[in-house]
Amino acid sequence: MTLHTTQQAIPYITTISHVREVNLYGTADLPFWQDRLREVGLAPYAEDGSAHLLLSGTDLAWQGIRFQEFVISIFVCQSRDSAAPDGVYLVHAFNSSRMLAWMERAFFQTPYAFRAVQIETSAPASVTLSGPAGAAFRATMGSATTCLRSEESIWENPIYLPERGATPQRSRRRFFVRLGGPTEIYPSTTSDTLEIRPAERDTALRQLVDSRFTIKEWRIGRDATHARSRTYSFGA
């Protein structure tokens, strides 16, 4: 899948360097996500009959606070006829800092929760999200997986936020991100492991299970830079 980069000039309010990240690109059931996104006025980007998701585990520091995040998002279009995704829809996110999770909800209106997250960027790379009963999500790359290529990647696009009842005639919310840095790209193989064990209230993880999420590609960054804007209302 080709990632579109916006040409807009965006004022970013926060930039964080030296980010370690493990990104899982994967596919899921298209009708499932069409139904879920219809209520927020968006459509999943469809390619080869599947919806395309991005699950990101990051380790970073801001204002002297070291923390980890796990973000579940899906590539979306404002029109079902779009030839490329317009951005991603933020399904849910987790932050290992209780204070930062609260700040995300309070100041950026983002769907964050407090939860322990661990990532490993060295082989075998992995992402683990822990819940009250242990690992709720764990993905581990097969130890014999060979790197396809290395590249300097830059991705700059809007992140659409959940808002029930959103329509093209009603304002919605989004913020912009600029993510970039040296990236190693690995294919998913049969030696990868993926375990998803949602607790009763883990709606986002349950959606991954119900939509049959499958990893297609790993993208590993050990020195990325992440920038973000404030949250904007748009439309209407």
Coordinates of C-alpha atoms in Angstrom, one line a residue:
M1 CA 0.0 0.0 0.0
T2 CA 1.3 3.4 -1.0
L3 CA 1.1 6.0 1.9
H4 CA -0.1 9.4 0.8
T5 CA 1.6 12.5 2.3
T6 CA -0.3 15.7 2.7
Q7 CA 1.1 18.9 1.2
Q8 CA -0.4 21.2 3.8
A9 CA 1.8 23.4 5.9
I10 CA 1.0 22.3 9.5
P11 CA 2.1 24.1 12.7
Y12 CA 3.3 21.4 15.0
I13 CA 3.1 22.1 18.7
T14 CA 5.2 19.1 19.9
T15 CA 8.2 17.3 18.3
I16 CA 9.9 14.3 19.9
S17 CA 13.2 12.9 18.7
H18 CA 14.9 9.5 19.2
V19 CA 11.7 7.6 19.2
R20 CA 11.9 3.8 19.1
E21 CA 9.0 2.2 17.3
V22 CA 7.6 -1.1 16.1
N23 CA 4.8 -0.7 13.5
L24 CA 2.6 -3.5 12.4
Y25 CA 0.8 -3.1 9.1
G26 CA -2.0 -5.6 8.6
T27 CA -5.3 -6.4 7.0
A28 CA -8.8 -7.1 8.4
D29 CA -12.3 -7.8 7.3
L30 CA -13.6 -4.9 5.1
P31 CA -17.4 -5.1 5.8
F32 CA -16.7 -5.2 9.5
W33 CA -14.8 -1.9 9.4
Q34 CA -17.2 -0.4 6.9
D35 CA -20.0 -0.9 9.5
R36 CA -17.9 0.5 12.3
L37 CA -16.8 3.6 10.5
R38 CA -20.1 4.6 8.9
E39 CA -21.2 6.2 12.1
V40 CA -18.2 8.6 12.1
G41 CA -18.7 9.6 8.4
L42 CA -15.6 7.8 7.1
A43 CA -14.8 4.7 5.0
P44 CA -12.0 2.2 5.5
Y45 CA -9.4 2.4 2.7
A46 CA -9.9 -0.8 0.7
E47 CA -7.2 -2.6 -1.2
D48 CA -7.4 -6.2 -2.4
G49 CA -10.8 -6.5 -0.7
S50 CA -9.4 -5.8 2.8
A51 CA -9.3 -3.0 5.3
H52 CA -5.8 -1.9 6.2
L53 CA -4.7 -1.3 9.8
L54 CA -1.7 0.2 11.5
L55 CA -0.8 -0.9 15.1
S56 CA 2.1 1.1 16.6
G57 CA 4.2 0.5 19.7
T58 CA 6.5 3.3 20.6
D59 CA 9.1 4.1 23.3
L60 CA 9.8 7.8 23.8
A61 CA 10.4 10.7 26.2
W62 CA 8.7 14.1 26.6
Q63 CA 9.6 16.7 29.2
G64 CA 11.8 14.2 30.9
I65 CA 9.1 11.6 31.2
R66 CA 9.9 8.2 29.6
F67 CA 6.8 6.4 28.4
Q68 CA 5.5 3.9 26.0
E69 CA 2.4 3.9 23.7
F70 CA 0.3 1.4 21.8
V71 CA -2.0 2.8 19.1
I72 CA -4.6 1.0 17.1
S73 CA -5.6 2.9 13.9
I74 CA -7.1 2.2 10.5
F75 CA -6.4 3.8 7.1
V76 CA -9.5 5.7 6.0
C77 CA -10.9 7.8 3.2
Q78 CA -13.5 10.6 3.3
S79 CA -14.9 9.1 0.1
R80 CA -15.2 5.3 -0.7
D81 CA -14.0 6.1 -4.2
S82 CA -10.6 7.4 -3.1
A83 CA -7.6 5.8 -4.8
A84 CA -5.4 6.4 -1.7
P85 CA -6.0 6.8 2.0
D86 CA -6.7 10.3 3.3
G87 CA -5.3 9.6 6.7
V88 CA -6.0 7.2 9.6
Y89 CA -8.8 6.9 12.1
L90 CA -7.6 6.5 15.7
V91 CA -9.6 3.5 17.1
H92 CA -7.9 3.5 20.5
A93 CA -4.6 4.2 22.2
F94 CA -2.8 3.2 25.4
N95 CA -0.1 5.1 27.3
S96 CA 2.1 3.7 30.1
S97 CA 1.9 7.1 32.0
R98 CA -1.4 7.6 33.8
M99 CA -0.8 11.4 33.7
L100 CA -0.1 11.5 30.0
A101 CA -3.1 9.3 29.2
W102 CA -5.3 11.8 31.1
M103 CA -3.7 14.8 29.3
E104 CA -4.4 13.2 25.9
R105 CA -8.1 12.8 26.8
A106 CA -8.4 16.3 28.4
F107 CA -6.4 18.5 26.1
F108 CA -6.5 16.6 22.7
Q109 CA -9.8 14.8 23.0
T110 CA -8.1 11.5 22.0
P111 CA -9.3 8.1 23.1
Y112 CA -6.4 7.1 25.4
A113 CA -6.3 4.7 28.4
F114 CA -3.6 3.9 30.9
R115 CA -1.9 0.5 30.3
A116 CA 1.6 -1.0 30.5
V117 CA 3.3 -1.3 27.1
Q118 CA 6.6 -2.9 26.2
I119 CA 8.4 -2.8 22.8
E120 CA 11.6 -4.4 21.5
T121 CA 13.2 -3.1 18.4
S122 CA 16.1 -5.6 18.3
A123 CA 15.5 -9.1 16.8
P124 CA 13.1 -10.6 17.4
A125 CA 11.1 -7.4 17.5
S126 CA 7.9 -7.4 19.6
V127 CA 5.1 -5.3 21.1
T128 CA 3.2 -6.2 24.3
L129 CA 0.2 -4.5 25.8
S130 CA -0.5 -5.7 29.4
G131 CA -3.9 -5.9 31.0
P132 CA -5.1 -6.8 34.5
A133 CA -4.8 -10.5 33.7
G134 CA -1.4 -10.3 31.9
A135 CA -0.6 -9.8 28.2
A136 CA -3.7 -8.6 26.4
F137 CA -1.9 -8.2 23.1
R138 CA 1.5 -9.6 22.1
A139 CA 3.1 -9.7 18.6
T140 CA 6.6 -11.2 18.1
M141 CA 8.6 -11.3 14.9
G142 CA 10.0 -14.6 13.8
S143 CA 13.7 -14.8 14.7
A144 CA 14.7 -15.9 11.2
T145 CA 12.9 -13.1 9.3
T146 CA 15.1 -11.2 6.8
C147 CA 14.9 -7.5 6.3
L148 CA 13.3 -6.6 2.9
R149 CA 14.8 -3.1 2.7
S150 CA 15.8 0.0 4.7
E151 CA 14.6 3.4 3.9
E152 CA 14.2 7.0 5.2
S153 CA 10.5 7.2 5.7
I154 CA 8.4 10.3 6.2
W155 CA 4.6 10.2 6.7
E156 CA 2.6 13.4 7.3
N157 CA -1.2 13.1 7.5
P158 CA -4.3 13.7 9.5
I159 CA -5.5 11.5 12.4
Y160 CA -9.3 11.4 12.6
L161 CA -10.8 11.1 16.1
P162 CA -13.9 9.1 17.2
E163 CA -17.1 11.0 17.3
R164 CA -20.4 9.2 17.2
G165 CA -23.0 10.6 14.8
A166 CA -20.5 12.4 12.6
T167 CA -21.6 13.2 9.1
P168 CA -20.3 15.3 6.2
Q169 CA -22.7 18.0 7.4
R170 CA -21.4 18.0 11.0
S171 CA -18.0 19.1 12.3
R172 CA -15.5 16.5 13.2
R173 CA -12.1 16.5 14.9
R174 CA -8.6 15.6 13.8
F175 CA -5.0 16.4 14.4
F176 CA -1.9 16.1 12.2
V177 CA 1.3 14.1 12.6
R178 CA 4.6 14.0 10.9
L179 CA 6.5 10.8 11.5
G180 CA 9.9 10.0 10.0
G181 CA 13.2 8.4 10.3
P182 CA 15.4 5.4 9.3
T183 CA 13.1 2.4 8.9
E184 CA 13.7 -1.3 8.5
I185 CA 10.9 -3.2 6.7
Y186 CA 10.3 -6.9 7.3
P187 CA 7.6 -9.2 5.9
S188 CA 5.4 -11.2 8.2
T189 CA 6.1 -14.9 8.1
T190 CA 4.6 -18.0 9.6
S191 CA 7.1 -17.9 12.4
D192 CA 5.6 -14.6 13.7
T193 CA 3.3 -15.0 16.8
L194 CA 0.2 -12.9 17.4
E195 CA -1.8 -13.3 20.6
I196 CA -4.9 -11.1 21.4
R197 CA -6.7 -11.7 24.6
P198 CA -9.1 -8.9 25.2
A199 CA -10.6 -8.3 28.7
E200 CA -14.4 -7.7 28.9
R201 CA -14.0 -3.9 28.4
D202 CA -11.3 -4.1 25.7
T203 CA -13.5 -3.1 22.8
A204 CA -10.7 -2.1 20.5
L205 CA -8.8 -5.4 21.0
R206 CA -12.1 -7.3 20.6
Q207 CA -12.5 -5.5 17.3
L208 CA -9.1 -6.8 16.1
V209 CA -10.2 -10.3 16.9
D210 CA -13.7 -10.0 15.4
S211 CA -12.3 -8.4 12.2
R212 CA -9.6 -11.1 11.9
F213 CA -6.6 -8.8 12.0
T214 CA -3.5 -10.3 10.3
I215 CA 0.0 -8.9 10.3
K216 CA 1.4 -8.3 6.8
E217 CA 4.5 -6.2 7.4
W218 CA 6.8 -5.0 10.3
R219 CA 8.4 -1.6 10.2
I220 CA 11.1 -1.0 12.8
G221 CA 12.5 2.4 13.7
R222 CA 15.2 3.0 16.3
D223 CA 15.7 6.8 15.9
A224 CA 12.5 8.3 14.6
T225 CA 11.1 11.8 15.0
H226 CA 7.4 12.4 15.8
A227 CA 5.6 15.7 15.6
R228 CA 1.9 16.5 16.2
S229 CA -0.4 19.5 15.9
R230 CA -3.2 20.6 18.1
T231 CA -6.7 19.1 17.6
Y232 CA -8.9 20.9 15.1
S233 CA -12.6 20.8 14.2
F234 CA -13.3 20.6 10.5
G235 CA -16.3 20.2 8.2
A236 CA -19.8 21.6 8.6

